[in-house]
CSV table of C-alpha atoms in Angstrom, one decimal:
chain,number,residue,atom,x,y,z
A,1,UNK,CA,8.2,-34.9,-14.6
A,2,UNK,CA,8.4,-37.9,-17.0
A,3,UNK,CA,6.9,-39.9,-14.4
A,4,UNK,CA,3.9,-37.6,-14.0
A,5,UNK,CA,3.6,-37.3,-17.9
A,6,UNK,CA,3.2,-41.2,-18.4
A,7,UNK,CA,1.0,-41.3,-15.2
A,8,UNK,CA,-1.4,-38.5,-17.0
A,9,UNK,CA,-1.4,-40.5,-20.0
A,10,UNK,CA,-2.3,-43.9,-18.5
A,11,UNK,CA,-5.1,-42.4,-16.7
A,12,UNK,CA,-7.2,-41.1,-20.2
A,13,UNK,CA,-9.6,-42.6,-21.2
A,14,UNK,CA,-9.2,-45.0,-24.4
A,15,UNK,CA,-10.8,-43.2,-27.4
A,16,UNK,CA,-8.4,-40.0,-26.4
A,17,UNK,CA,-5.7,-41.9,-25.9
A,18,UNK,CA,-5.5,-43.8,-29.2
A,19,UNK,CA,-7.0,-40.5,-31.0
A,20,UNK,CA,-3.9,-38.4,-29.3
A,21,UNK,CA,-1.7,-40.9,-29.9
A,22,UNK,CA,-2.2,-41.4,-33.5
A,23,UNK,CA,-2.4,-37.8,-34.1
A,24,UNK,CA,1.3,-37.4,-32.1
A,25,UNK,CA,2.9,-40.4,-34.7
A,26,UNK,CA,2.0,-39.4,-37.2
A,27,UNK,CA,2.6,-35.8,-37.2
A,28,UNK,CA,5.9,-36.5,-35.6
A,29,UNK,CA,6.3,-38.9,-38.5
A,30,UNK,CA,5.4,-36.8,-41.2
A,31,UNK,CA,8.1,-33.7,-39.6
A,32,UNK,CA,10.7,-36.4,-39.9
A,33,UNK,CA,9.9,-37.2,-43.4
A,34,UNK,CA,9.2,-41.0,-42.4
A,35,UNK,CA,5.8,-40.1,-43.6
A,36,UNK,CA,4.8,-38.1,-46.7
A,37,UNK,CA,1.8,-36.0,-46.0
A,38,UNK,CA,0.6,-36.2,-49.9
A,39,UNK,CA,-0.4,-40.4,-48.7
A,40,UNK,CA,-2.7,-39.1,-46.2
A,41,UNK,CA,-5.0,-35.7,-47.3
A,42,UNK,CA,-7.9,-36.1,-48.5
A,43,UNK,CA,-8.4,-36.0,-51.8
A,44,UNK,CA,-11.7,-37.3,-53.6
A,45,UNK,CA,-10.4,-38.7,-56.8
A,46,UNK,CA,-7.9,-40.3,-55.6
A,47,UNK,CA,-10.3,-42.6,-52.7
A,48,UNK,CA,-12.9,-42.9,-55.2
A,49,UNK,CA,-11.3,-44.0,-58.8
A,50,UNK,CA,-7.9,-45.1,-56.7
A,51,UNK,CA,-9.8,-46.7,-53.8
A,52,UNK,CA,-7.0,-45.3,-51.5
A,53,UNK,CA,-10.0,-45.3,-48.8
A,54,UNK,CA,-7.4,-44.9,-46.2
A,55,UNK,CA,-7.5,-40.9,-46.7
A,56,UNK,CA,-11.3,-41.1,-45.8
A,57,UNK,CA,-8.6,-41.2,-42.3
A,58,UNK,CA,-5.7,-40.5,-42.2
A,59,UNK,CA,-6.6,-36.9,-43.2
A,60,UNK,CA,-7.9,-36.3,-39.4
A,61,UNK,CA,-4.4,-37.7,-38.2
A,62,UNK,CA,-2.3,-34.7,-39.0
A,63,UNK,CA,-1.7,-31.5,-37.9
A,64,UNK,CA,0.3,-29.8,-39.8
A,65,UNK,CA,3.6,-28.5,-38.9
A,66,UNK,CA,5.0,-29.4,-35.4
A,67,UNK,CA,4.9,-25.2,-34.5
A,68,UNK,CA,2.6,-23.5,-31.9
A,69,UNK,CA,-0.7,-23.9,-33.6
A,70,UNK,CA,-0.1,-27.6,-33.4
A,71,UNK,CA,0.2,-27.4,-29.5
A,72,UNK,CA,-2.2,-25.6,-29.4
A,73,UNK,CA,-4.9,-28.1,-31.0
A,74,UNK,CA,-3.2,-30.9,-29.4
A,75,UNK,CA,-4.0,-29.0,-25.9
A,76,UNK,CA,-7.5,-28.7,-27.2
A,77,UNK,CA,-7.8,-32.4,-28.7
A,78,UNK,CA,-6.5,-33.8,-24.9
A,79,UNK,CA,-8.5,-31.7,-22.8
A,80,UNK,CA,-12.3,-31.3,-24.3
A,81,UNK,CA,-11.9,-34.9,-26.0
A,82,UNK,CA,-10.9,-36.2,-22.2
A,83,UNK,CA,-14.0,-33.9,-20.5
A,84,UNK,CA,-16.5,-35.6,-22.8
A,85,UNK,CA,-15.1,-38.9,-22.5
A,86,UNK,CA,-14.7,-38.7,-18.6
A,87,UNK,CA,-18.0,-36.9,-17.9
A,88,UNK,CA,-20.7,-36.3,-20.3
A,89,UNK,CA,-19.7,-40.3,-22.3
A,90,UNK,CA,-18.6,-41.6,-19.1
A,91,UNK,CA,-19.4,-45.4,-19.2
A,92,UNK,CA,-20.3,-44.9,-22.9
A,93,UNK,CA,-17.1,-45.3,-24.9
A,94,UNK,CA,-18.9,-46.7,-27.9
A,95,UNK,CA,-21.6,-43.7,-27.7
A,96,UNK,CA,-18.4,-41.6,-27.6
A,97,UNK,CA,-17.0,-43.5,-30.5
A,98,UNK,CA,-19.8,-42.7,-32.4
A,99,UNK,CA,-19.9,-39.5,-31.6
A,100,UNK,CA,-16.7,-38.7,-33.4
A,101,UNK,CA,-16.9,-40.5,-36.3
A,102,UNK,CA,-20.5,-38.9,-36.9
A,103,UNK,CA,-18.6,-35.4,-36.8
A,104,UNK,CA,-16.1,-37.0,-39.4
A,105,UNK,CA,-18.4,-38.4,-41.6
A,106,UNK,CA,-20.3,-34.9,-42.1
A,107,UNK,CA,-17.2,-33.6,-42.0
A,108,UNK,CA,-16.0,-35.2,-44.8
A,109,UNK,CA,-19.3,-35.3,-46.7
A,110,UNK,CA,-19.5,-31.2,-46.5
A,111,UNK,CA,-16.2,-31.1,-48.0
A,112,UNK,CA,-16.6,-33.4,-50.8
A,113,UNK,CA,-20.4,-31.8,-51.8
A,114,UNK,CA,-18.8,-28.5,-51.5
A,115,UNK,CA,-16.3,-29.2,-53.9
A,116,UNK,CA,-18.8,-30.0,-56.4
A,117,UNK,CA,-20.6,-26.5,-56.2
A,118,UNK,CA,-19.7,-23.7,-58.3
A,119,UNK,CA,-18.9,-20.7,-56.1
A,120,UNK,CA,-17.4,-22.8,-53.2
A,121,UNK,CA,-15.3,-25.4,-54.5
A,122,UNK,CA,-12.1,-23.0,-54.5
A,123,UNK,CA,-12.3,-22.8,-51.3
A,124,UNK,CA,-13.2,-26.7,-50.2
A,125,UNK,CA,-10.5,-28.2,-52.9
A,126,UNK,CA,-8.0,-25.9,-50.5
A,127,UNK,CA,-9.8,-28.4,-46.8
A,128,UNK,CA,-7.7,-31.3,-47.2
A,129,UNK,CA,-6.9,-32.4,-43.8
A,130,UNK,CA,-9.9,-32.6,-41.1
A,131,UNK,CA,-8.2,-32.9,-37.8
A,132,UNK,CA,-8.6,-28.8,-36.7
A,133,UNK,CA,-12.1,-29.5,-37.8
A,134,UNK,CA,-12.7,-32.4,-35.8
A,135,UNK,CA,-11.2,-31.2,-32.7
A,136,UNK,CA,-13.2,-27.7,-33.2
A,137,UNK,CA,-16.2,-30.2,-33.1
A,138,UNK,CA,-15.6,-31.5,-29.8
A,139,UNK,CA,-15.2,-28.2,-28.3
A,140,UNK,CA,-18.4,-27.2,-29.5
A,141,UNK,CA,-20.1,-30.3,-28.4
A,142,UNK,CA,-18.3,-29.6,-24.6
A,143,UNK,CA,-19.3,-25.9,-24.8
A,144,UNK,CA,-23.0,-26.8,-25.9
A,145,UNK,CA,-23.2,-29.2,-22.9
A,146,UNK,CA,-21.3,-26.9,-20.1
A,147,UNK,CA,-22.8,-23.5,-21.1
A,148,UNK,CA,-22.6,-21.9,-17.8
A,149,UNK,CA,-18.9,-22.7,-17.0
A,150,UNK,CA,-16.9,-19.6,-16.5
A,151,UNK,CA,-14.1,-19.1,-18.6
A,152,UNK,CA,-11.2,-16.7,-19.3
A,153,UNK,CA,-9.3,-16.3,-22.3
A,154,UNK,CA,-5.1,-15.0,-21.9
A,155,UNK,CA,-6.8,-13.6,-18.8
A,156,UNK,CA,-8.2,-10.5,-21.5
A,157,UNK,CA,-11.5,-10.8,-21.0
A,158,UNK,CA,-14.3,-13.9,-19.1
A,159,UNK,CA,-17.0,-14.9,-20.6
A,160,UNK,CA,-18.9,-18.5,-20.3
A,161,UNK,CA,-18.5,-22.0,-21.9
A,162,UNK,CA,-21.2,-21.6,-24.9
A,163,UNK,CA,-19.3,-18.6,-26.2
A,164,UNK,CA,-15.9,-20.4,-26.5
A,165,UNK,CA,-16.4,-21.1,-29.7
A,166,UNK,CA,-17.1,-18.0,-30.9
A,167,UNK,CA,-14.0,-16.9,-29.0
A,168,UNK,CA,-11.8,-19.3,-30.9
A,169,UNK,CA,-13.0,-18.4,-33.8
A,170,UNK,CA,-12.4,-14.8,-33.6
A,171,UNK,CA,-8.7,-15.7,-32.1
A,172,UNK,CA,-8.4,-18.0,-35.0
A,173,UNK,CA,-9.6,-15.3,-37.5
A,174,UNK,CA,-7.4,-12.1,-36.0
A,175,UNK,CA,-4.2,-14.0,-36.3
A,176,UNK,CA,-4.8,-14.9,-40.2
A,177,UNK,CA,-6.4,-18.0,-40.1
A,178,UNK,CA,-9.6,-19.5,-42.7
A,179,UNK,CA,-12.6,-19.4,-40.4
A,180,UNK,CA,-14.1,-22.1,-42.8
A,181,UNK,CA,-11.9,-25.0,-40.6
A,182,UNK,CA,-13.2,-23.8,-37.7
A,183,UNK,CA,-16.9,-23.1,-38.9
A,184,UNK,CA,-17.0,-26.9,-40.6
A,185,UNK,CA,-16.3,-28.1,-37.1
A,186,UNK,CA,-18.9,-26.2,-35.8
A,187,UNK,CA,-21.7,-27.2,-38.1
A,188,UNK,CA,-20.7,-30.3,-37.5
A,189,UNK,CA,-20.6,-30.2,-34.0
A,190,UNK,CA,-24.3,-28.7,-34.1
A,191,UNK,CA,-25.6,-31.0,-36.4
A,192,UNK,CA,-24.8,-33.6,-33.4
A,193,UNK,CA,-25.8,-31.8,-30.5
A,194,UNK,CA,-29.2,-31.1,-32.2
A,195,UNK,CA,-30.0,-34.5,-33.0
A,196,UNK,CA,-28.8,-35.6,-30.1
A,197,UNK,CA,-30.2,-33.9,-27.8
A,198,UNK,CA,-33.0,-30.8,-29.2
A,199,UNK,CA,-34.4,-33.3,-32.0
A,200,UNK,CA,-35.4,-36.0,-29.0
A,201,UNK,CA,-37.0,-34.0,-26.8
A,202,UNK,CA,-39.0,-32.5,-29.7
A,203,UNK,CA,-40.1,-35.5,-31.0
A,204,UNK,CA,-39.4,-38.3,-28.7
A,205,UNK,CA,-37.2,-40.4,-31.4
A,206,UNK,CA,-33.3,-40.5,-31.2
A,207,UNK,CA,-32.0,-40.7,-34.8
A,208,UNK,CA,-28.4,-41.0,-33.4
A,209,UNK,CA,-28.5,-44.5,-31.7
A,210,UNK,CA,-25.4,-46.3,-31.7
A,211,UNK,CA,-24.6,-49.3,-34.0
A,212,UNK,CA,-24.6,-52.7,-32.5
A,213,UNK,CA,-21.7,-53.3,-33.8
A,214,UNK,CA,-19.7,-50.5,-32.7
A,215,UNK,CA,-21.1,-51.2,-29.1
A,216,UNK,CA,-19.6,-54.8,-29.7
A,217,UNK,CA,-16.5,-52.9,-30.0
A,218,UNK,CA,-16.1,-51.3,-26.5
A,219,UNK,CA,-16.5,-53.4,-23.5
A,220,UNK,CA,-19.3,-51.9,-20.9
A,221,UNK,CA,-18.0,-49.4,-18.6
A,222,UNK,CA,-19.9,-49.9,-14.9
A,223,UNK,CA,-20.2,-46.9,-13.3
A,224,UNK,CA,-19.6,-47.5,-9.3
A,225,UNK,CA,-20.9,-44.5,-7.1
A,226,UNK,CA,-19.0,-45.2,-3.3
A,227,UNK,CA,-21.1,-45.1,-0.3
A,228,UNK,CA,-20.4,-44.3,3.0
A,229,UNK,CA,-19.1,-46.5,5.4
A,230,UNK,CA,-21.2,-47.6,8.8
A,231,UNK,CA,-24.5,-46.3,7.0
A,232,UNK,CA,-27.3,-48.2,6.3
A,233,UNK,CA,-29.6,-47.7,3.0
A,234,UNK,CA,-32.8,-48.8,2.0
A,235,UNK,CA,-32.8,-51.2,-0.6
A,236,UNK,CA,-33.2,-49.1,-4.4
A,237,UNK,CA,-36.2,-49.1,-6.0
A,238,UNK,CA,-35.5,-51.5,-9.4
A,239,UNK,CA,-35.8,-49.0,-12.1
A,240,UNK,CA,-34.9,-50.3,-15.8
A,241,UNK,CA,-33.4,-47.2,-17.9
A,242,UNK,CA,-32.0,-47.9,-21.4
A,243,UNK,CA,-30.3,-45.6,-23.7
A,244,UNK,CA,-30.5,-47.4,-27.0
C-alpha cells in the first residue's frame, strides 16, 4: 500500500506535485499549530501597508481544517490538476504554470476590488483563503475542455463533464456552504478558458501567451509517440507549428 502510494506520487507531474505537496505541509502544519493560519490569509492591508506580500500566496496553501471537506478538495486538486497537466498541458508545464497563476491573480484581484464596493465587501472581507477557489478553477477549465465525458455523481444521478460544475456547486450549496468560493473559481476559470481558447478563434490573437521567463522556468517536455516495430514509414512532411 505505501509502496503504491509513493509510486502514484512520483509519477505526477511537477506543478501538481509541488502544488499538492505544499497544500499537504502546510495544512498539516497549521492542524499541528507549527503554523498559525492568521500568517498566511489574505488580508489587503496588511500586504499592501505591511508588505507581507507572502499572503498574495500562501492564502492558496491552506485548506482549512484537516476534516472531510479537505479530502475532498485534495481529491479534486490531485485528480483535475493531474488530467490537465498530463493531457490537455502535456509537454507544456510552463503553459500550465501560467495557467494557474492567471486563475490566482483574478482571483485575488476580484477579491480585493470587491472589498472596496459597497454592497459586496461584507461578503469579500469574509474570502480570505483562495485555495477551494483555485482548485474549483481547474475543474472548470477540465470540464470546459472534456464536455462530453460521462460522469456520475454518488452514483444518484449521470450527467456529462460541462455540467460538473454546476453539480458541485449545488452539492456545495445543499450541505451549507457560500456558493461565492465556488462561483469566484468559476469566473475565473472562464475568464481563462475564453481567452484562451473562444477569444483566438474570434479574432486570431492570443492575449494569454506565456512569459519568457516563466518558460525559462520549466525545461521542454518532448513528446515521443512509439511506432510500431518491423514497419516502415514515409519520411514526415517538415511542418513548423508554434504555440507562442
Amino acid at each position: 500500500m505505501a509502496q503504491a502510494l509513493e509510486e502514484w506520487y512520483k509519477q505526477m507531474p511537477v506543478v501538481t506535485r509541488t502544488y499538492l505537496t505544499a497544500t499537504i505541509v502546510t495544512t498539516i502544519g497549521c492542524s499541528l499549530e507549527i503554523i498559525t493560519p492568521y500568517n498566511l490569509y489574505l488580508n489587503p492591508k496588511l500586504v499592501f501597508k505591511n508588505y507581507q506580500f507572502w499572503r498574495l500566496i500562501t492564502n492558496f496553501l491552506y485548506f482549512r481544517k484537516m476534516d472531510l471537506d479537505f479530502l475532498f478538495h485534495m481529491f479534486f486538486l490531485a485528480r483535475y490538476c493531474k488530467l490537465l497537466e498530463e493531457n490537455s498541458f502535456r509537454g507544456r508545464t510552463a503553459d500550465f504554470f501560467y495557467m494557474l497563476f492567471f486563475g490566482a491573480s483574478v482571483l485575488t484581484g476580484i477579491v480585493l476590488v470587491g472589498g472596496m464596493l459597497p454592497y459586496l465587501s461584507e461578503t469579500f472581507a469574509k474570502i480570505i483563503f483562495l485555495s477551494n477557489s483555485l482548485t474549483f478553477m481547474m475543474v472548470y477549465v477540465w470540464s470546459k475542455q472534456n464536455p462530453y465525458i460521462h460522469m456520475s455523481f454518488l452514483g444518484l444521478f449521470t450527467f456529462t463533464a460541462a455540467y460538473l460544475p454546476w453539480v458541485l456547486l449545488g452539492f456545495s450549496v445543499l450541505i451549507g456552504n457560500s456558493p461565492w468560493v465556488d462561483l469566484l473559481g468559476m469566473i475565473a476559470g472562464h475568464a481563462y478558458y475564453f481567452l484562451e481558447e473562444v477569444y483566438p478563434r474570434i479574432t486570431g490573437r492570443r492575449p494569454l501567451r506565456t512569459p519568457s521567463f516563466i518558460k525559462a522556468l520549466f525545461a521542454e517536455e518532448a513528446v515521443v509517440v512509439a511506432r510500431p516495430e518491423n514497419m516502415r514509414f514515409a519520411p514526415p512532411a517538415v511542418v513548423e507549428v508554434r504555440r507562442d
